[in-house]
Coordinates of C-alpha atoms in Angstrom, one line a residue:
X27 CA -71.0 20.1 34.6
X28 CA -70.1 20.4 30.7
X29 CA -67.3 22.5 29.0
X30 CA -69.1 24.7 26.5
X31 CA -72.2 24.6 29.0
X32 CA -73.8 23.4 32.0
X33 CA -75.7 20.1 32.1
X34 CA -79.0 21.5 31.3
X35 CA -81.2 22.4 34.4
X36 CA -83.9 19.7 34.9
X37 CA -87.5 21.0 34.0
X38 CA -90.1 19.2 34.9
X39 CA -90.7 15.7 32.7
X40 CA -93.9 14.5 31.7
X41 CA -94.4 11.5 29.7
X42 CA -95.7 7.7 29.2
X43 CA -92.3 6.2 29.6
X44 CA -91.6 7.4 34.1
X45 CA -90.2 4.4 35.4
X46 CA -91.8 3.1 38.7
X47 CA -90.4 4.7 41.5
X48 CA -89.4 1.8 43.5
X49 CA -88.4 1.9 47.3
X50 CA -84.5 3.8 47.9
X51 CA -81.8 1.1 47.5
X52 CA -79.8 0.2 50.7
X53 CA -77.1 1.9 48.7
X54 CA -78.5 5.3 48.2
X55 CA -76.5 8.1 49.5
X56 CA -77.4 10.2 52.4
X57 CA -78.8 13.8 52.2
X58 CA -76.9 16.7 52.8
X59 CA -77.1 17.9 56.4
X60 CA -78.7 21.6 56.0
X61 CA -76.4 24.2 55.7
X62 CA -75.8 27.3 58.0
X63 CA -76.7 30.7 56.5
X64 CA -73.5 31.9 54.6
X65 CA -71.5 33.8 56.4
X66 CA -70.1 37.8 55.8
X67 CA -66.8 37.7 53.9
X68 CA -66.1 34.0 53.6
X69 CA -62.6 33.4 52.3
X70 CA -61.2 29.5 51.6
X71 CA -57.8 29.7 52.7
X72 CA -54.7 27.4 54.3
X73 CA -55.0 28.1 57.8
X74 CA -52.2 25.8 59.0
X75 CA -50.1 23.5 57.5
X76 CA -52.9 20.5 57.8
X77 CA -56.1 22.1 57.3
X78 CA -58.1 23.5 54.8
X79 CA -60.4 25.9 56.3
X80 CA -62.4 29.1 55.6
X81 CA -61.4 32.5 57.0
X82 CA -58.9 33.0 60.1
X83 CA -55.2 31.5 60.1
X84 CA -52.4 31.6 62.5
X85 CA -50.5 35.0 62.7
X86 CA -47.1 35.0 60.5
X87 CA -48.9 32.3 58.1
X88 CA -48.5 33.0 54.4
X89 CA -52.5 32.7 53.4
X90 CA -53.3 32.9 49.8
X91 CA -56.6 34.3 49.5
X92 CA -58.9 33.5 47.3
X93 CA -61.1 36.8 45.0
X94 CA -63.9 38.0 46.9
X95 CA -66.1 35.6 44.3
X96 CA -65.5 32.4 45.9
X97 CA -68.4 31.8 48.0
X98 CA -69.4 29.0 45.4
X99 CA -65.6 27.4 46.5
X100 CA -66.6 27.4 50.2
X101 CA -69.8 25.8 49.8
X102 CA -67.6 23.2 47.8
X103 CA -65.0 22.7 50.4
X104 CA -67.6 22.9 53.3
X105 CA -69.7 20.2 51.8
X106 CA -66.3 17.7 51.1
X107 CA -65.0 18.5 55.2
X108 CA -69.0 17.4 56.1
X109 CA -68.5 14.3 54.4
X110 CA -64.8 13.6 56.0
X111 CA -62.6 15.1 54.0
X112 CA -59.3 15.0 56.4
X113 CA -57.2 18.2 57.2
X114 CA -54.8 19.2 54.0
X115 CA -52.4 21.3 52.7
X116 CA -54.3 23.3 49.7
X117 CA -56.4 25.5 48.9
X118 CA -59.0 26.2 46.3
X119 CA -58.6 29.9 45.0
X120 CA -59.5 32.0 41.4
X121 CA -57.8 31.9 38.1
X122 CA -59.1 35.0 35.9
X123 CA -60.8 33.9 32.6
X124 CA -59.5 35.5 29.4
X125 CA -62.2 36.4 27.6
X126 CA -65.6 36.6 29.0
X127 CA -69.3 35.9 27.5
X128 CA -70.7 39.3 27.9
X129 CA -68.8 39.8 31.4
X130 CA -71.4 36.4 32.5
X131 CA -68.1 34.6 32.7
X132 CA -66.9 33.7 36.8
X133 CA -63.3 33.1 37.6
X134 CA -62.1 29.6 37.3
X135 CA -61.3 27.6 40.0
X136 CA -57.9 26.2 41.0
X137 CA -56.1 23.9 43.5
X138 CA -53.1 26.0 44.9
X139 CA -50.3 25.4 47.8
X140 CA -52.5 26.5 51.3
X141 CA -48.1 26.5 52.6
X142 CA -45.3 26.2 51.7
X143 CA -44.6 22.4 50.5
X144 CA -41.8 19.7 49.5
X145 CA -41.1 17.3 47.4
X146 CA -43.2 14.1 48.8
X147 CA -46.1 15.8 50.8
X148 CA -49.1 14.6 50.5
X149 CA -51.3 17.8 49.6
X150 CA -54.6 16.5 49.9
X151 CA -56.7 12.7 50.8
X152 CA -59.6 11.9 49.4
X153 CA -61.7 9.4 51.3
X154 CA -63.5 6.7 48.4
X155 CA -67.2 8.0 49.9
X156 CA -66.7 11.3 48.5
X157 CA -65.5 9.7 45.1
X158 CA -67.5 8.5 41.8
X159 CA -67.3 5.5 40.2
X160 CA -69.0 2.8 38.4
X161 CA -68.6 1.1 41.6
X162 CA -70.2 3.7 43.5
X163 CA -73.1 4.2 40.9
X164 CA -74.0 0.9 39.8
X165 CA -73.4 -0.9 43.3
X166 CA -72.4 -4.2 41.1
X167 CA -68.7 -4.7 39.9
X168 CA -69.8 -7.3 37.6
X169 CA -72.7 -4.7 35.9
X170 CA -69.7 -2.3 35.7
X171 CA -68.1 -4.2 33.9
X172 CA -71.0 -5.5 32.0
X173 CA -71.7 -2.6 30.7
X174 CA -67.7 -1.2 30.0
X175 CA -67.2 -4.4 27.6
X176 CA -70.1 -3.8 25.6
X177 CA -70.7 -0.6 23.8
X178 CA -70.8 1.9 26.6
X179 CA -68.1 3.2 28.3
X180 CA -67.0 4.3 31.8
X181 CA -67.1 8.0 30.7
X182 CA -71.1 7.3 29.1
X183 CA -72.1 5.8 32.2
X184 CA -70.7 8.5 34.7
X185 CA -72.2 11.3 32.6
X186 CA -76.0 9.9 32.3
X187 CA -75.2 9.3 36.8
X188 CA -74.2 13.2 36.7
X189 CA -77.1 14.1 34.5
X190 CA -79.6 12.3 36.6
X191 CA -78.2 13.5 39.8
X192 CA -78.3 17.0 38.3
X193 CA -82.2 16.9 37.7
X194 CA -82.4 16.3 41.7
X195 CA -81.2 19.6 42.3
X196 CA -80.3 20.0 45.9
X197 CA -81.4 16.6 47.5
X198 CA -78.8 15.4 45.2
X199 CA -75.8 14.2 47.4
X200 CA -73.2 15.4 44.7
X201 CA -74.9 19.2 44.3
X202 CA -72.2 20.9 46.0
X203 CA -69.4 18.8 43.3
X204 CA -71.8 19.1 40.5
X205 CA -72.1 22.6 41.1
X206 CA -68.7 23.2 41.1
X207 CA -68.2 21.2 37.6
X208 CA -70.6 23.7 35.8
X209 CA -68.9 26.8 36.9
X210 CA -65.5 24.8 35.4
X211 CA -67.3 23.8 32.3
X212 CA -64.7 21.1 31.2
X213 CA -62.7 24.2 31.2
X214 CA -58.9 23.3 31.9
X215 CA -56.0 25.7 32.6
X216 CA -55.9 27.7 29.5
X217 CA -59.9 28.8 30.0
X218 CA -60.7 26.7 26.6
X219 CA -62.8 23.3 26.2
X220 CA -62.6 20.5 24.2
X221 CA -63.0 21.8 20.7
X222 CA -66.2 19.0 20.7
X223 CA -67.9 21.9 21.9
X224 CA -66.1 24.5 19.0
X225 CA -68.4 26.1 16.7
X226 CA -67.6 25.2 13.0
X227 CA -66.3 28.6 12.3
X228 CA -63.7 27.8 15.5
X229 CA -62.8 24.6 14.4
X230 CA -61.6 26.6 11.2
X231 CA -58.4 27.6 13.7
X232 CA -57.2 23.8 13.3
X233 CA -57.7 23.7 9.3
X234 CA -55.4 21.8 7.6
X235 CA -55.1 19.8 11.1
X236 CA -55.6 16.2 11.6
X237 CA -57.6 17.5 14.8
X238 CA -60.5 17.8 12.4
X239 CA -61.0 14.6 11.1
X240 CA -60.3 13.2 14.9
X241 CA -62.9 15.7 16.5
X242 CA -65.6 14.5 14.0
X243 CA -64.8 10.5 14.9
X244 CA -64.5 11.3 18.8
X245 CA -68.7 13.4 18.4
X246 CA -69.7 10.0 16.2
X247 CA -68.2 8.1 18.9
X248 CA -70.5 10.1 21.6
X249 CA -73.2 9.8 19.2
X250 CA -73.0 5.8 19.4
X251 CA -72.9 5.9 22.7
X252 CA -75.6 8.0 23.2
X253 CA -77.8 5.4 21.3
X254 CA -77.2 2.6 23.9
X255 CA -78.2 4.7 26.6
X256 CA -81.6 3.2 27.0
X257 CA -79.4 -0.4 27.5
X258 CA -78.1 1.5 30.6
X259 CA -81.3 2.3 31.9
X260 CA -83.2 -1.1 31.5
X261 CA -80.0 -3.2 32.7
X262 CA -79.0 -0.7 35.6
X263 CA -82.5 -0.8 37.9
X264 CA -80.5 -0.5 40.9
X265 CA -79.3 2.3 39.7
X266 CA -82.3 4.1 38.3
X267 CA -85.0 2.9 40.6
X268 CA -84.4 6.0 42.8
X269 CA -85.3 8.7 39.6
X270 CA -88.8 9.3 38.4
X271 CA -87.4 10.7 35.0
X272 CA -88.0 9.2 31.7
X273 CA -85.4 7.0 29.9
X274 CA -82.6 8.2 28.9
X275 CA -82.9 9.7 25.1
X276 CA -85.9 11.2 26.0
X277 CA -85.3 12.9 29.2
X278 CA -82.0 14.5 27.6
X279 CA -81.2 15.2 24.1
X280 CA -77.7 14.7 22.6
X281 CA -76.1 17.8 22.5
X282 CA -77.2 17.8 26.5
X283 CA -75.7 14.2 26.8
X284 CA -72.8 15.3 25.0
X285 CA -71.8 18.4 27.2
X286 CA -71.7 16.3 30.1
X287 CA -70.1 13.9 28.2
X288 CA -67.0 16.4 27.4
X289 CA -67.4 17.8 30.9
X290 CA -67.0 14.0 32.3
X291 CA -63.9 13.1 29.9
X292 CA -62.4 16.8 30.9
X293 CA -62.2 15.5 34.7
X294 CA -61.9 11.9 34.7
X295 CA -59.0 10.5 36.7
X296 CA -57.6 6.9 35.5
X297 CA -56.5 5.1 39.0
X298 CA -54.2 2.1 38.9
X299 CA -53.9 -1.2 40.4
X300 CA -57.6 -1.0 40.9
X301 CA -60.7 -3.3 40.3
X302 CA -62.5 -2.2 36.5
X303 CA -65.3 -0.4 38.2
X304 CA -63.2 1.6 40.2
X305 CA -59.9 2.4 37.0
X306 CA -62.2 5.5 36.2
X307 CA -62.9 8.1 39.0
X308 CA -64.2 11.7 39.4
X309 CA -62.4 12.9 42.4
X310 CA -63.4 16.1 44.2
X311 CA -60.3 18.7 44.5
X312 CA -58.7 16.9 41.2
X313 CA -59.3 17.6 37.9
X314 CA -60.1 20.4 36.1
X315 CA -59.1 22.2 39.4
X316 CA -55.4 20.6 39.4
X317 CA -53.2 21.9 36.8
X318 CA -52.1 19.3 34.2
X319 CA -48.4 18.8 33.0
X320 CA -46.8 16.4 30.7
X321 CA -43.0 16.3 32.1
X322 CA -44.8 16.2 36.1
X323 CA -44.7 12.9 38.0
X324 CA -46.9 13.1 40.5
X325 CA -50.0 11.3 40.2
X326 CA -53.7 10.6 41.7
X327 CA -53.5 7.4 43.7
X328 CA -55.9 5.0 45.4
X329 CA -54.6 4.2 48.8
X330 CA -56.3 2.4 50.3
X331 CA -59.9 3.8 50.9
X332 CA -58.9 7.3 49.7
X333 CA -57.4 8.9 46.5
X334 CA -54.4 10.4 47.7
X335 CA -51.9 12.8 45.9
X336 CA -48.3 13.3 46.9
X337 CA -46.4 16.5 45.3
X338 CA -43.3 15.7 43.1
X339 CA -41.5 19.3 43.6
X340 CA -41.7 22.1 46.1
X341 CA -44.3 24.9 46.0
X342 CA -44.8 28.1 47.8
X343 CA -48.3 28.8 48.8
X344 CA -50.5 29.8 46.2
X345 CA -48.6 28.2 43.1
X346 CA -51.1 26.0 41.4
X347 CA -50.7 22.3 41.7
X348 CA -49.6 20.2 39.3
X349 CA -50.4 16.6 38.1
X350 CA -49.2 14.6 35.2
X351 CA -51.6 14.3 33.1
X352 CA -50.6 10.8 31.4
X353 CA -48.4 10.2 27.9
X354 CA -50.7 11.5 25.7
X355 CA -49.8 13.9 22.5
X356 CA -50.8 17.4 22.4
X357 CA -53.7 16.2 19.7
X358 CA -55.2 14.3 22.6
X359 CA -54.7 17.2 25.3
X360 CA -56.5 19.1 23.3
X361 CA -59.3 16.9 22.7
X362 CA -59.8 16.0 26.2
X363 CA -58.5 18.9 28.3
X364 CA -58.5 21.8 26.3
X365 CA -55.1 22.9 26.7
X366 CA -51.8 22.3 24.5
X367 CA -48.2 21.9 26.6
X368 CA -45.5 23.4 24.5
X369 CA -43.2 21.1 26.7
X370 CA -44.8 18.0 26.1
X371 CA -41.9 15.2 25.5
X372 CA -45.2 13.3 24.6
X373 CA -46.0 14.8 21.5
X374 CA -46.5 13.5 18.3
X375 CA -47.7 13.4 15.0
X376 CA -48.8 10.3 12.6
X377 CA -48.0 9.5 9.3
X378 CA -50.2 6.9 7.6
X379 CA -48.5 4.2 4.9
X380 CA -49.8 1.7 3.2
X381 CA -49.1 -0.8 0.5
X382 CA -51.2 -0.4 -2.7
X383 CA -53.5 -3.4 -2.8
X384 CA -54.2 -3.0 -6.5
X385 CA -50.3 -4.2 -7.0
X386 CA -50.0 -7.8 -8.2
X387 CA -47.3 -8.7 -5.4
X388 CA -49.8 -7.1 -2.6
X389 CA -49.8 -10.0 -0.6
X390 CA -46.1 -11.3 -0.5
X391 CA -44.9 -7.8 0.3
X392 CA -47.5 -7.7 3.2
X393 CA -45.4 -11.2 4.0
X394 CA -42.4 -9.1 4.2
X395 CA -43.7 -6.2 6.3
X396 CA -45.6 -8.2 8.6
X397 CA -42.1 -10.0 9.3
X398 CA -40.9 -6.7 10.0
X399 CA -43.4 -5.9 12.4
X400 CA -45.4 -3.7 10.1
X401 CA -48.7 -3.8 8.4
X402 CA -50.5 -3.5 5.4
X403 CA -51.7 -0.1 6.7
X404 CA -49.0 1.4 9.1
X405 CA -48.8 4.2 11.1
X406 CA -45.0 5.7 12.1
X407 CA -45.3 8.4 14.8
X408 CA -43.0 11.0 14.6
X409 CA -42.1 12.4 18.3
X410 CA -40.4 15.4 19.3
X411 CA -36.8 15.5 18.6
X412 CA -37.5 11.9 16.6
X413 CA -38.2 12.9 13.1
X414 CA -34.6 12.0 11.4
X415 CA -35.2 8.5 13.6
X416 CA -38.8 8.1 12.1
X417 CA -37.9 9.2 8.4
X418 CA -35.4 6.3 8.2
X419 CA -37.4 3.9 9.6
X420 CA -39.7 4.3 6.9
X421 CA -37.8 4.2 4.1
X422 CA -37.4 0.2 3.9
X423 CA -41.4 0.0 4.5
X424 CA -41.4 2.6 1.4
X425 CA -38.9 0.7 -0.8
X426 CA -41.1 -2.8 -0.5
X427 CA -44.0 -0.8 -2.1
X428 CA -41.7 0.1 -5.0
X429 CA -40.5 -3.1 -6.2
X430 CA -42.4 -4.6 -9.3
X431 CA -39.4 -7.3 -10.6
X432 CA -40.5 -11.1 -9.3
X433 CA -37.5 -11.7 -9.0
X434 CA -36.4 -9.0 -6.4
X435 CA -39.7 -10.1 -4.8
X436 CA -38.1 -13.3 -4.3
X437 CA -34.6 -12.5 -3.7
X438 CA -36.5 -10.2 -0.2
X439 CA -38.5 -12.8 0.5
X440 CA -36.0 -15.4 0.6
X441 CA -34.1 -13.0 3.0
X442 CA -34.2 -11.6 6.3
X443 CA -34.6 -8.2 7.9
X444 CA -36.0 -5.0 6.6
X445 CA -36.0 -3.8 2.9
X446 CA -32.1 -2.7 2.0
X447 CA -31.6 0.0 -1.0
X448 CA -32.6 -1.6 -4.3
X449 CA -31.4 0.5 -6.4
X450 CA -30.6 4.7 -7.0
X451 CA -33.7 5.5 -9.1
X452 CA -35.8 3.9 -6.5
X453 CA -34.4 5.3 -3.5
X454 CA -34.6 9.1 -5.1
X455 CA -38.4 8.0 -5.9
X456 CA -39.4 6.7 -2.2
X457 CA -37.5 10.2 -0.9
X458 CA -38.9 12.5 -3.7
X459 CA -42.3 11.0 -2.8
X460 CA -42.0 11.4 1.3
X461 CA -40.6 15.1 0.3
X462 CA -43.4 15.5 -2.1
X463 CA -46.4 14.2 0.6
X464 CA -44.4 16.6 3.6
X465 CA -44.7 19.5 1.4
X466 CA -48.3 18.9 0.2
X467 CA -49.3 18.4 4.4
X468 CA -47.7 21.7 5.4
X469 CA -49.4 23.4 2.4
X470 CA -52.6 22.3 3.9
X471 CA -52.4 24.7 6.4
X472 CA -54.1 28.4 5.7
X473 CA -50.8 29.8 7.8
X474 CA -47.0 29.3 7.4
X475 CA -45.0 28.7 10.3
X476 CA -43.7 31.8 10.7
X477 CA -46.9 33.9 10.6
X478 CA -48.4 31.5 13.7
X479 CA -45.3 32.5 15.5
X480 CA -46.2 36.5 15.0
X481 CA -49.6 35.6 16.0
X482 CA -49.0 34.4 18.9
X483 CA -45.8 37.0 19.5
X484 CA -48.4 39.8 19.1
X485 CA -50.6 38.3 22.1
X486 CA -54.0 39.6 21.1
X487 CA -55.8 36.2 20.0
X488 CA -59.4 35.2 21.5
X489 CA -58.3 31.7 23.8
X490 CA -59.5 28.9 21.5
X491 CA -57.5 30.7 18.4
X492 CA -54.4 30.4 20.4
X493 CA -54.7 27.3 22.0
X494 CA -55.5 25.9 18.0
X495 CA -52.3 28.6 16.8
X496 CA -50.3 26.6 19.4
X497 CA -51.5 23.4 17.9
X498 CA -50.9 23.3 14.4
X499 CA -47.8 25.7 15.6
X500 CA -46.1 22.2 17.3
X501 CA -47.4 20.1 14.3
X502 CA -45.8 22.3 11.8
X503 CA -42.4 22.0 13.4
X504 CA -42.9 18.0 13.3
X505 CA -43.4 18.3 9.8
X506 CA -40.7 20.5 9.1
X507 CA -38.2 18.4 11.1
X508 CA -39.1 15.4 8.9
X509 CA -38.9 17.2 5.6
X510 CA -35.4 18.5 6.5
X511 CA -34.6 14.9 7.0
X512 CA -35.5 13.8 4.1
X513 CA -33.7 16.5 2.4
X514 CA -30.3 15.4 4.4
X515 CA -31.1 11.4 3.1
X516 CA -31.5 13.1 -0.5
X517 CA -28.5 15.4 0.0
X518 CA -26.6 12.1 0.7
X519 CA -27.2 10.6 -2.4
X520 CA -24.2 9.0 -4.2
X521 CA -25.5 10.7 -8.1
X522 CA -27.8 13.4 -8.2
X523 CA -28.1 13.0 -12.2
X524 CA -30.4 10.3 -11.5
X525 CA -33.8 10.0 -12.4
X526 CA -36.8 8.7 -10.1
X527 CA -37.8 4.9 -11.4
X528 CA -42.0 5.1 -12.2
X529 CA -43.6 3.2 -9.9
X530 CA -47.5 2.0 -10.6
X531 CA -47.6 0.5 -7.5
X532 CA -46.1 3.0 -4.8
X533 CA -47.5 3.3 -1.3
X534 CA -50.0 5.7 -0.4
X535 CA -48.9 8.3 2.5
X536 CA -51.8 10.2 4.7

């Protein structure tokens, strides 16, 4: 059930620390029924326009079959039609992984079109009892959220669930769906997982990257988490009664907890207009196995009783489906999914400003920005097809940092609205210094723009190199798009001849 791999197999625990093994909570789910011998040449396909069914369809019917290596897919979709899963309109077929781990690798699974379909179908409808959520594991809304407000969060508490689960092997209720998650591996539509689960010498792709520094807070973030896991365990007994496995840290170590962790976050479906326990769901047929998009509109809804998705465009039978997959920069894709969307309208880029608190006037030009709407320490995000937008925006922010007469302090204070050209020296200081900081970012990366684009023209890079050549490909062009903004401001200078003003105090930029 994790990215880079599996939740580890259970092997047997021994210790001092077993919890009691108290008698099954009211709430437990049932076993699985027994399942019929497999049988020859099982295929999961659309056999008519409501159904998802293995083997025979209706003669004319378009049927997209899945690779002969699907029987893992059939147990999956046998197991969720047991449980009442009602008749839909997809099917669950093979995408061919790029680069294999010594030919160990299995195709990836997808959700395709089992027909033809239109704008406003409802593809598929999944009841609640076949969904996971706080709600479901903890049986207590107000534990749920307990627990969610503290120092543990939804994602933490589904993966530990998983992990436990996982160490019941079969006479878990979720096998079949857990199964499923560790032939995925957190492994989105590209083949590559979170780069949480890189080696060091991958994470070299994303040098020069602010992906680093946010891959190294999001693992001490699972780290912290990973500490409180015991506060799970003891506060959670309805929970935990039911598994005679020592507590948490000592039944799995971290990188274990962590895998599942990534695997969870890769998955994870954020419903609306739900109760706490339930915002957070791991729904069967949807994520990794949907396709994510950033300019889609259809969504994962609850309805009801059920988790329901309705498509937003028309599909033929066997295109994969698509979901949006939230507002979220192609930084954050990355991180969570695994995959970058060269079309993202989303995507963005941050550049850090601050206000030097050494300078004497620290605290009336805070004043000033803070009656701007800005902060001592602000961040201005530069979005696609934004950057000339952003550049100016920052200017006045970058000017307040460069005064150092009292008596222009005054004269801004005493006025309203943001920080107006003070005088020509300054202005060519606060541009020389945002053309200055631009430059010195896009030197931090070991490649120039032009040689990512002729390695990813040439086609021949190993999957996690080209998702992270894609990457700092996208955040290159932000860059690039600011600095030829700044040039234009410079270029529009009234006098050229002038000199920059010195400026002890100037903002910092990150």
């Amino acid at each position: 059930m994790a990215s880079s791999a599996c939740v580890s197999p259970c092997a047997s625990i021994s210790g001092a620390h077993h919890r009691l093994l108290l008698p099954c909570s009211p709430r437990r789910l049932p076993r699985p029924r027994p399942r019929p011998s497999p049988r020859p040449c099982l295929r999961l396909v659309a056999c008519h326009a409501d159904t998802l069914l293995p083997s025979s369809s209706p003669s004319g019917a378009h049927v997209p079959a899945a690779c002969p290596s699907t029987s893992s897919a059939n147990g999956f979709s046998d197991w969720l039609r047991e449980h009442g899963l009602p008749p839909g309109k997809v099917a669950i077929l093979d995408r061919p992984v790029p680069c294999f781990r010594e030919g160990k690798d299995l195709p990836l699974h997808y959700v395709a079109a089992g027909q033809d379909l239109e704008a406003g179908d409802v593809a598929f409808e999944v009841p609640i009892s076949l969904v996971v959520t706080l709600e479901r594991v903890l049986g207590d809304e107000s534990v749920a959220e307990l627990l969610t407000t503290n120092k543990l969060s939804e994602l933490a508490c589904l993966a530990l669930y998983l992990m436990y689960e996982k160490k019941q092997g079969k006479d878990s209720f979720w096998y079949p769906y857990i199964k499923e998650l560790d032939r995925q591996r957190g492994r989105g539509q590209l083949a590559v997982e979170s780069p949480l689960l890189w080696s060091e010498n991958e994470l070299n792709y994303l040098k020069g990257s602010p992906m680093r520094d946010e891959v190294v807070a999001r693992d001490e973030g699972i780290r912290r988490e990973y500490n409180e896991l015991d506060t799970l365990w003891f506060m959670a007994g309805s929970l935990f009664q039911q598994y005679p496995f020592d507590i948490p840290t000592e039944a799995f170590p971290f990188e274990i907890f962590k895998q599942a962790f990534v695997a969870v976050q890769s998955c994870v479906v954020h419903l609306q207009k739900v109760s706490l326990a339930r915002r957070f769901a791991l729904v069967p047929l949807g994520p990794p196995l949907l396709t994510y998009k950033s300019n889609c509109k259809a969504m994962l809804t609850a309805v009801g009783d059920s988790v329901r998705l309705v498509v937003d465009r028309p599909y033929k039978a066997g295109e994969p489906i698509i979901v949006w997959c939230g507002p979220q920069p192609n930084s954050r894709l990355l991180l969570n999914y695994g995959f970058v969307d060269e079309d993202n309208p989303f995507d963005r880029i941050v550049i850090e400003a601050s206000l030097n608190t050494e300078d004497p006037q620290f605290q009336e030009k805070r004043m000033v920005a803070q009656r701007n709407g800005k902060l001592a320490i602000q961040n201005f995000h530069v979005c696609v097809g934004k950057e000339k937008e952003t550049i100016a925006e920052m200017l006045p922010y970058l000017r307040l940092g460069y005064i150092s007469d009292p008596d222009e302090m005054q004269a801004i204070l005493s006025s309203e609205g943001d920080t107006c050209p003070v005088s020509p020296c300054t202005e060519r200081a606060v541009l020389d210094q945002l053309v200055g900081y631009l430059e010195s970012r896009l030197a931090g990366y070991p490649t120039t723009l032009d040689e990512d684009e002729a390695m990813l023209a040439d086609g021949n890079l190993e999957p996690k190199k080209e998702v992270a050549t894609r990457l700092v490909r996208l955040e290159k062009n932000l860059l690039h798009g600011c600095l030829q903004a700044a040039m234009e401001f410079i270029n529009g200078l009234p006098d050229h001849t002038v000199s920059p003003c010195p400026a002890p105090y100037a903002p910092e930029l990150k």
